[in-house]
PDB file of C-alpha atoms and ligand atoms in Angstrom:
ATOM      1  CA  MET A   1     -19.461  -6.457   6.702  1.00 98.00           C
ATOM      2  CA  ARG A   2     -15.701  -5.963   6.454  1.00 98.00           C
ATOM      3  CA  PHE A   3     -13.760  -3.045   7.943  1.00 98.00           C
ATOM      4  CA  ASP A   4     -10.140  -2.326   7.004  1.00 98.00           C
ATOM      5  CA  ILE A   5      -8.775   0.345   9.319  1.00 98.00           C
ATOM      6  CA  ILE A   6      -5.529   2.060   8.374  1.00 98.00           C
ATOM      7  CA  SER A   7      -3.624   3.654  11.218  1.00 98.00           C
ATOM      8  CA  CYS A   8      -0.141   4.628  12.335  1.00 97.00           C
ATOM      9  CA  GLN A   9      -1.167   3.824  15.949  1.00 96.00           C
ATOM     10  CA  PRO A  10      -2.760   0.382  15.508  1.00 97.00           C
ATOM     11  CA  ASP A  11      -2.416  -0.463  19.226  1.00 97.00           C
ATOM     12  CA  LEU A  12      -5.042   2.173  19.977  1.00 97.00           C
ATOM     13  CA  LEU A  13      -7.565   0.102  18.017  1.00 97.00           C
ATOM     14  CA  GLU A  14      -6.963  -3.275  19.651  1.00 95.00           C
ATOM     15  CA  SER A  15      -9.127  -2.937  22.731  1.00 96.00           C
ATOM     16  CA  PRO A  16     -12.374  -1.515  21.273  1.00 96.00           C
ATOM     17  CA  PHE A  17     -12.754  -4.494  18.928  1.00 96.00           C
ATOM     18  CA  SER A  18     -11.752  -7.155  21.477  1.00 96.00           C
ATOM     19  CA  HIS A  19     -14.671  -6.866  23.885  1.00 94.00           C
ATOM     20  CA  SER A  20     -18.397  -7.109  24.253  1.00 92.00           C
ATOM     21  CA  ILE A  21     -20.657  -6.500  21.258  1.00 94.00           C
ATOM     22  CA  LEU A  22     -17.908  -5.714  18.740  1.00 95.00           C
ATOM     23  CA  LYS A  23     -16.081  -8.896  19.646  1.00 96.00           C
ATOM     24  CA  ARG A  24     -19.266 -10.968  19.475  1.00 96.00           C
ATOM     25  CA  ALA A  25     -20.083  -9.569  16.026  1.00 97.00           C
ATOM     26  CA  GLN A  26     -16.741 -10.908  14.797  1.00 97.00           C
ATOM     27  CA  THR A  27     -17.108 -14.264  16.570  1.00 97.00           C
ATOM     28  CA  LYS A  28     -20.511 -14.665  14.924  1.00 97.00           C
ATOM     29  CA  ASP A  29     -18.866 -13.931  11.535  1.00 98.00           C
ATOM     30  CA  LEU A  30     -21.148 -10.969  10.952  1.00 98.00           C
ATOM     31  CA  VAL A  31     -18.220  -8.563  10.886  1.00 98.00           C
ATOM     32  CA  GLU A  32     -14.524  -8.711  10.019  1.00 98.00           C
ATOM     33  CA  VAL A  33     -12.176  -6.041  11.320  1.00 98.00           C
ATOM     34  CA  HIS A  34      -8.648  -5.815   9.896  1.00 98.00           C
ATOM     35  CA  ILE A  35      -6.252  -3.251  11.279  1.00 98.00           C
ATOM     36  CA  HIS A  36      -3.341  -2.155   9.092  1.00 98.00           C
ATOM     37  CA  ASP A  37      -0.217  -0.502  10.420  1.00 98.00           C
ATOM     38  CA  LEU A  38       0.626   2.325   8.024  1.00 98.00           C
ATOM     39  CA  ARG A  39       4.295   2.088   9.003  1.00 98.00           C
ATOM     40  CA  LYS A  40       4.496  -1.160   7.038  1.00 98.00           C
ATOM     41  CA  TYR A  41       4.146   1.056   3.951  1.00 98.00           C
ATOM     42  CA  ALA A  42       6.711   3.650   5.052  1.00 98.00           C
ATOM     43  CA  ILE A  43       8.827   5.367   2.385  1.00 98.00           C
ATOM     44  CA  ASN A  44      12.157   4.334   3.965  1.00 98.00           C
ATOM     45  CA  LYS A  45      13.689   2.000   6.499  1.00 97.00           C
ATOM     46  CA  HIS A  46      13.247   4.584   9.240  1.00 97.00           C
ATOM     47  CA  GLY A  47       9.503   4.022   9.065  1.00 97.00           C
ATOM     48  CA  GLN A  48       8.805   7.501   7.723  1.00 98.00           C
ATOM     49  CA  ILE A  49       5.159   8.166   6.904  1.00 98.00           C
ATOM     50  CA  ASP A  50       4.978  11.937   7.454  1.00 97.00           C
ATOM     51  CA  ASP A  51       6.902  15.086   6.624  1.00 97.00           C
ATOM     52  CA  TYR A  52       6.906  18.845   7.186  1.00 97.00           C
ATOM     53  CA  ALA A  53       4.175  20.888   5.528  1.00 97.00           C
ATOM     54  CA  PHE A  54       5.112  22.712   2.349  1.00 97.00           C
ATOM     55  CA  GLY A  55       4.948  26.434   3.026  1.00 97.00           C
ATOM     56  CA  GLY A  56       5.986  25.964   6.650  1.00 97.00           C
ATOM     57  CA  GLY A  57       3.977  25.873   9.841  1.00 94.00           C
ATOM     58  CA  ALA A  58       3.846  23.608  12.852  1.00 93.00           C
ATOM     59  CA  GLY A  59       2.920  19.947  12.648  1.00 93.00           C
ATOM     60  CA  MET A  60       3.668  17.038  10.386  1.00 96.00           C
ATOM     61  CA  VAL A  61       1.562  15.951   7.425  1.00 97.00           C
ATOM     62  CA  MET A  62       0.935  12.301   6.558  1.00 97.00           C
ATOM     63  CA  MET A  63       2.437  11.523   3.156  1.00 98.00           C
ATOM     64  CA  ILE A  64       0.470  10.278   0.172  1.00 98.00           C
ATOM     65  CA  GLU A  65       2.823   7.431  -0.795  1.00 98.00           C
ATOM     66  CA  PRO A  66       2.391   5.084   2.200  1.00 98.00           C
ATOM     67  CA  ILE A  67      -1.376   5.608   2.098  1.00 98.00           C
ATOM     68  CA  ASP A  68      -1.502   4.992  -1.651  1.00 98.00           C
ATOM     69  CA  LYS A  69       0.500   1.771  -1.256  1.00 98.00           C
ATOM     70  CA  CYS A  70      -1.722   0.465   1.530  1.00 98.00           C
ATOM     71  CA  LEU A  71      -4.947   1.367  -0.306  1.00 98.00           C
ATOM     72  CA  SER A  72      -3.692  -0.178  -3.553  1.00 98.00           C
ATOM     73  CA  GLU A  73      -2.879  -3.436  -1.796  1.00 98.00           C
ATOM     74  CA  LEU A  74      -6.353  -3.605  -0.278  1.00 98.00           C
ATOM     75  CA  LYS A  75      -8.169  -2.569  -3.458  1.00 98.00           C
ATOM     76  CA  ALA A  76      -6.318  -5.247  -5.453  1.00 98.00           C
ATOM     77  CA  GLN A  77      -7.987  -7.871  -3.256  1.00 98.00           C
ATOM     78  CA  ARG A  78     -11.608  -6.701  -3.266  1.00 98.00           C
ATOM     79  CA  GLU A  79     -13.909  -3.828  -4.171  1.00 98.00           C
ATOM     80  CA  TYR A  80     -14.624  -1.234  -1.516  1.00 99.00           C
ATOM     81  CA  ASP A  81     -17.875   0.673  -1.128  1.00 98.00           C
ATOM     82  CA  ALA A  82     -16.331   3.538   0.821  1.00 98.00           C
ATOM     83  CA  VAL A  83     -12.993   4.981   1.886  1.00 99.00           C
ATOM     84  CA  ILE A  84     -13.779   7.002   4.998  1.00 99.00           C
ATOM     85  CA  TYR A  85     -11.313   9.540   6.359  1.00 98.00           C
ATOM     86  CA  MET A  86     -11.699  10.463  10.043  1.00 98.00           C
ATOM     87  CA  THR A  87     -11.182  14.208  10.406  1.00 98.00           C
ATOM     88  CA  PRO A  88     -12.584  17.043  12.554  1.00 97.00           C
ATOM     89  CA  ASP A  89     -13.603  18.950   9.393  1.00 97.00           C
ATOM     90  CA  GLY A  90     -15.689  16.041   8.053  1.00 98.00           C
ATOM     91  CA  GLU A  91     -19.456  15.576   8.170  1.00 98.00           C
ATOM     92  CA  THR A  92     -20.582  15.158  11.769  1.00 98.00           C
ATOM     93  CA  LEU A  93     -21.545  11.573  12.542  1.00 98.00           C
ATOM     94  CA  ASN A  94     -25.173  10.931  13.397  1.00 97.00           C
ATOM     95  CA  GLN A  95     -27.494   7.923  13.539  1.00 96.00           C
ATOM     96  CA  ASN A  96     -28.631   8.410   9.954  1.00 97.00           C
ATOM     97  CA  ILE A  97     -25.050   8.267   8.649  1.00 98.00           C
ATOM     98  CA  ALA A  98     -24.353   5.142  10.744  1.00 98.00           C
ATOM     99  CA  ASN A  99     -27.504   3.506   9.364  1.00 97.00           C
ATOM    100  CA  GLN A 100     -26.430   4.248   5.767  1.00 98.00           C
ATOM    101  CA  PHE A 101     -22.925   2.862   6.300  1.00 98.00           C
ATOM    102  CA  SER A 102     -24.345  -0.309   7.899  1.00 97.00           C
ATOM    103  CA  LEU A 103     -25.768  -1.255   4.490  1.00 97.00           C
ATOM    104  CA  LEU A 104     -22.291  -1.460   2.908  1.00 98.00           C
ATOM    105  CA  GLN A 105     -20.133  -4.576   2.495  1.00 98.00           C
ATOM    106  CA  ASN A 106     -16.487  -3.464   2.449  1.00 98.00           C
ATOM    107  CA  VAL A 107     -15.323  -0.254   4.048  1.00 98.00           C
ATOM    108  CA  ILE A 108     -11.898   1.291   4.576  1.00 99.00           C
ATOM    109  CA  ILE A 109     -11.402   3.745   7.435  1.00 99.00           C
ATOM    110  CA  LEU A 110      -8.312   5.932   7.292  1.00 98.00           C
ATOM    111  CA  CYS A 111      -7.172   7.478  10.573  1.00 98.00           C
ATOM    112  CA  GLY A 112      -5.403  10.810  10.389  1.00 95.00           C
ATOM    113  CA  HIS A 113      -2.700  12.037  12.766  1.00 91.00           C
ATOM    114  CA  TYR A 114      -0.713  15.199  13.389  1.00 82.00           C
ATOM    115  CA  LYS A 115      -1.901  17.888  10.954  1.00 91.00           C
ATOM    116  CA  GLY A 116      -3.801  15.322   8.893  1.00 95.00           C
ATOM    117  CA  VAL A 117      -3.116  13.814   5.481  1.00 98.00           C
ATOM    118  CA  ASP A 118      -1.751  15.407   2.317  1.00 98.00           C
ATOM    119  CA  GLU A 119      -4.761  17.010   0.625  1.00 98.00           C
ATOM    120  CA  ARG A 120      -4.220  14.871  -2.482  1.00 98.00           C
ATOM    121  CA  VAL A 121      -5.169  11.778  -0.463  1.00 98.00           C
ATOM    122  CA  ARG A 122      -8.546  13.358   0.236  1.00 98.00           C
ATOM    123  CA  GLN A 123      -9.012  14.408  -3.367  1.00 98.00           C
ATOM    124  CA  GLN A 124      -7.934  11.125  -4.968  1.00 98.00           C
ATOM    125  CA  PHE A 125      -8.875   8.298  -2.646  1.00 98.00           C
ATOM    126  CA  VAL A 126     -11.336   9.365   0.041  1.00 98.00           C
ATOM    127  CA  THR A 127     -15.071   8.976  -0.625  1.00 99.00           C
ATOM    128  CA  HIS A 128     -16.434  10.143   2.756  1.00 98.00           C
ATOM    129  CA  GLU A 129     -15.041  12.386   5.510  1.00 98.00           C
ATOM    130  CA  ILE A 130     -16.442  11.911   8.996  1.00 98.00           C
ATOM    131  CA  SER A 131     -16.010  13.841  12.236  1.00 98.00           C
ATOM    132  CA  ILE A 132     -17.319  12.495  15.540  1.00 98.00           C
ATOM    133  CA  GLY A 133     -17.856  15.980  16.953  1.00 98.00           C
ATOM    134  CA  ASP A 134     -16.675  19.569  17.075  1.00 98.00           C
ATOM    135  CA  TYR A 135     -13.459  18.993  18.982  1.00 97.00           C
ATOM    136  CA  VAL A 136      -9.997  17.858  17.944  1.00 96.00           C
ATOM    137  CA  LEU A 137      -8.677  14.432  18.954  1.00 97.00           C
ATOM    138  CA  SER A 138      -5.026  13.407  18.869  1.00 95.00           C
ATOM    139  CA  GLY A 139      -5.781  11.103  15.965  1.00 96.00           C
ATOM    140  CA  GLY A 140      -8.571   9.429  14.049  1.00 98.00           C
ATOM    141  CA  GLU A 141      -8.350   6.069  15.878  1.00 98.00           C
ATOM    142  CA  LEU A 142     -10.832   6.793  18.654  1.00 98.00           C
ATOM    143  CA  GLY A 143     -13.171   8.329  16.085  1.00 98.00           C
ATOM    144  CA  ALA A 144     -12.828   5.243  13.880  1.00 98.00           C
ATOM    145  CA  ALA A 145     -13.718   3.018  16.842  1.00 98.00           C
ATOM    146  CA  VAL A 146     -16.771   5.188  17.592  1.00 98.00           C
ATOM    147  CA  LEU A 147     -17.887   5.087  13.956  1.00 98.00           C
ATOM    148  CA  ALA A 148     -17.381   1.310  13.657  1.00 98.00           C
ATOM    149  CA  ASP A 149     -19.240   0.702  16.932  1.00 98.00           C
ATOM    150  CA  ALA A 150     -22.211   2.807  15.811  1.00 98.00           C
ATOM    151  CA  ILE A 151     -22.345   0.851  12.543  1.00 98.00           C
ATOM    152  CA  ILE A 152     -21.704  -2.660  13.855  1.00 98.00           C
ATOM    153  CA  ARG A 153     -24.336  -2.640  16.611  1.00 96.00           C
ATOM    154  CA  ILE A 154     -27.134  -2.062  14.074  1.00 96.00           C
ATOM    155  CA  ILE A 155     -26.107  -4.859  11.703  1.00 96.00           C
ATOM    156  CA  PRO A 156     -28.900  -7.451  11.905  1.00 94.00           C
ATOM    157  CA  GLY A 157     -27.959 -10.333  14.187  1.00 94.00           C
ATOM    158  CA  VAL A 158     -25.293  -8.452  16.130  1.00 95.00           C
ATOM    159  CA  LEU A 159     -27.500  -7.573  19.100  1.00 93.00           C
ATOM    160  CA  ASN A 160     -29.275 -10.502  20.734  1.00 85.00           C
ATOM    161  CA  ASP A 161     -32.537  -8.640  21.127  1.00 76.00           C
ATOM    162  CA  GLU A 162     -33.243  -7.451  17.582  1.00 61.00           C
ATOM    163  CA  SER A 163     -35.622  -4.738  18.694  1.00 66.00           C
ATOM    164  CA  SER A 164     -33.079  -3.230  21.015  1.00 80.00           C
ATOM    165  CA  ALA A 165     -31.172  -1.239  18.386  1.00 84.00           C
ATOM    166  CA  LEU A 166     -34.473   0.005  16.943  1.00 80.00           C
ATOM    167  CA  THR A 167     -35.472   1.529  20.272  1.00 83.00           C
ATOM    168  CA  ASP A 168     -32.168   3.363  20.740  1.00 87.00           C
ATOM    169  CA  SER A 169     -32.129   7.116  21.064  1.00 86.00           C
ATOM    170  CA  PHE A 170     -32.163   8.770  17.604  1.00 88.00           C
ATOM    171  CA  GLN A 171     -33.385   5.654  15.770  1.00 82.00           C
ATOM    172  CA  ASP A 172     -36.895   7.156  15.450  1.00 88.00           C
ATOM    173  CA  GLY A 173     -35.647  10.738  15.560  1.00 92.00           C
ATOM    174  CA  LEU A 174     -36.318  10.934  19.323  1.00 96.00           C
ATOM    175  CA  LEU A 175     -34.256  10.428  22.453  1.00 97.00           C
ATOM    176  CA  ALA A 176     -35.014   7.156  24.238  1.00 96.00           C
ATOM    177  CA  PRO A 177     -37.469   7.217  27.172  1.00 97.00           C
ATOM    178  CA  PRO A 178     -36.283   6.540  30.759  1.00 97.00           C
ATOM    179  CA  VAL A 179     -35.802   2.908  31.795  1.00 97.00           C
ATOM    180  CA  TYR A 180     -36.019   1.201  35.192  1.00 98.00           C
ATOM    181  CA  THR A 181     -35.226  -2.222  36.631  1.00 98.00           C
ATOM    182  CA  ARG A 182     -35.677  -4.022  39.951  1.00 97.00           C
ATOM    183  CA  PRO A 183     -36.299  -3.181  42.712  1.00 98.00           C
ATOM    184  CA  ALA A 184     -39.641  -1.440  42.121  1.00 98.00           C
ATOM    185  CA  GLU A 185     -38.860   0.792  45.109  1.00 98.00           C
ATOM    186  CA  TYR A 186     -35.413   1.778  46.407  1.00 98.00           C
ATOM    187  CA  LYS A 187     -35.035   3.983  49.482  1.00 98.00           C
ATOM    188  CA  GLY A 188     -38.453   5.459  48.741  1.00 98.00           C
ATOM    189  CA  LEU A 189     -37.682   6.046  45.033  1.00 98.00           C
ATOM    190  CA  LYS A 190     -40.491   4.424  43.054  1.00 98.00           C
ATOM    191  CA  VAL A 191     -40.729   3.146  39.495  1.00 98.00           C
ATOM    192  CA  PRO A 192     -43.675   4.769  37.639  1.00 98.00           C
ATOM    193  CA  ASP A 193     -46.826   2.667  38.266  1.00 98.00           C
ATOM    194  CA  ILE A 194     -47.580   2.349  34.562  1.00 98.00           C
ATOM    195  CA  LEU A 195     -44.437   0.244  33.996  1.00 98.00           C
ATOM    196  CA  LEU A 196     -45.629  -2.257  36.627  1.00 98.00           C
ATOM    197  CA  SER A 197     -49.193  -2.421  35.240  1.00 98.00           C
ATOM    198  CA  GLY A 198     -48.573  -5.147  32.648  1.00 98.00           C
ATOM    199  CA  ASP A 199     -50.627  -3.108  30.133  1.00 98.00           C
ATOM    200  CA  GLY A 200     -48.427  -3.291  26.986  1.00 98.00           C
ATOM    201  CA  PRO A 201     -50.214  -0.684  24.814  1.00 98.00           C
ATOM    202  CA  LYS A 202     -50.427   1.807  27.723  1.00 98.00           C
ATOM    203  CA  ILE A 203     -46.722   1.278  28.455  1.00 98.00           C
ATOM    204  CA  ASP A 204     -45.842   1.900  24.762  1.00 97.00           C
ATOM    205  CA  GLU A 205     -47.920   5.079  24.846  1.00 98.00           C
ATOM    206  CA  TRP A 206     -46.203   6.253  28.051  1.00 98.00           C
ATOM    207  CA  ARG A 207     -42.763   5.551  26.590  1.00 98.00           C
ATOM    208  CA  PHE A 208     -43.597   7.451  23.432  1.00 97.00           C
ATOM    209  CA  GLU A 209     -44.821  10.467  25.422  1.00 98.00           C
ATOM    210  CA  GLN A 210     -41.715  10.353  27.616  1.00 98.00           C
ATOM    211  CA  ALA A 211     -39.479  10.160  24.535  1.00 97.00           C
ATOM    212  CA  ILE A 212     -41.138  13.253  23.068  1.00 97.00           C
ATOM    213  CA  GLU A 213     -40.951  15.132  26.370  1.00 98.00           C
ATOM    214  CA  ARG A 214     -37.294  14.230  26.911  1.00 98.00           C
ATOM    215  CA  THR A 215     -36.441  15.273  23.357  1.00 97.00           C
ATOM    216  CA  ARG A 216     -38.360  18.551  23.749  1.00 97.00           C
ATOM    217  CA  LEU A 217     -36.409  19.354  26.921  1.00 98.00           C
ATOM    218  CA  ARG A 218     -32.919  18.196  25.912  1.00 98.00           C
ATOM    219  CA  ARG A 219     -32.753  18.323  22.134  1.00 97.00           C
ATOM    220  CA  PRO A 220     -35.539  20.550  20.772  1.00 97.00           C
ATOM    221  CA  ASP A 221     -33.536  20.819  17.522  1.00 96.00           C
ATOM    222  CA  LEU A 222     -34.462  17.186  16.753  1.00 95.00           C
ATOM    223  CA  LEU A 223     -38.168  18.090  16.704  1.00 95.00           C
ATOM    224  CA  LYS A 224     -37.865  21.065  14.349  1.00 91.00           C
ATOM    225  CA  ASP A 225     -39.197  19.364  11.221  1.00 83.00           C
ATOM    226  CA  THR A 226     -41.651  17.002  12.933  1.00 83.00           C
ATOM    227  CA  ASP A 227     -45.271  17.248  14.079  1.00 80.00           C
ATOM    228  CA  PHE A 228     -44.383  16.578  17.731  1.00 81.00           C
TER     229      PHE A 228
HETATM  230  N1  ADE B   1      -9.472  13.329  14.245  1.00 94.39           N
HETATM  231  C1  ADE B   1      -9.180  14.373  15.058  1.00 94.39           C
HETATM  232  N2  ADE B   1     -10.308  14.906  15.548  1.00 94.39           N
HETATM  233  C2  ADE B   1     -11.339  14.174  15.045  1.00 94.39           C
HETATM  234  C3  ADE B   1     -12.754  14.248  15.176  1.00 94.39           C
HETATM  235  N3  ADE B   1     -13.348  15.183  15.919  1.00 94.39           N
HETATM  236  N4  ADE B   1     -13.490  13.346  14.512  1.00 94.39           N
HETATM  237  C4  ADE B   1     -12.907  12.417  13.738  1.00 94.39           C
HETATM  238  N5  ADE B   1     -11.578  12.307  13.569  1.00 94.39           N
HETATM  239  C5  ADE B   1     -10.801  13.183  14.216  1.00 94.39           C
END
C-alpha cells in the first residue's frame, strides 16, 4: 500500500514513520510512505500557501492552487483510491474505517493547518474526511500519523504474529481482555489461575468473558446492537 501525505509541516511526520512497526512495514516493502512539502507548490517565491479568509475573521486559509498542483502531479503518476482530508469536522476514525482503508492500494492524505483548506478543495478533490476525535489539533499531521498507523498495522504481513491484530480491542467489536506476563506472582499480586492452567479452550472462554465484561463496564455503547 502506498501513502502520499501532503503537509506544510513535513518534519512533524518524519518520526512516526521512522520507528518500530511503521518502519518495518516499509523495510519489508509492504508499505511506501511519501511525504510531500506543500511549500514546494507555493504560489510565489515567498513560499505562500495560505491567505486571509474572504469575508474576514481570524486565521489563515490554505489556498487551492498549491494543493491542486501537488495533487495533479501525484495523480499524473498513478491512480489513487482515496484523497483523505484530516479535519476535526470529518467522520470520526474507528477500527471499521481503518479496516476499510487497509484494503486500498494508493491513498493521499492531506493535512490541514490554520483554519483549514479552501472549501473548494474539499468539494473538488477530497473523497474522504477523517477526524481522529472531538478536539482540535494544531494541524492534520498528528491525525494523519494516527490514521496511517491504524491502517498499516492491520496490513497482512506487517505484524509478526498474524493473529495479534485480530485480537486487538475493537477488532471483534469488543475491548481486549486483560493480559499478564511473568512473574506469575509479584508482591502478592497473582495472575488468574486459569491463565496458568494450560487449558486452551478454557482460557479462550475466560478471555471472551473478560472482553465482554470489560466492554460492558467501559464502553457499553459498543454492545448496543449485539446479543452480549
Ligand atoms: N486537524 C485538526 N484537528 C483534527 C482532528 N481532531 N482530527 C483530524 N485532523 C485534525
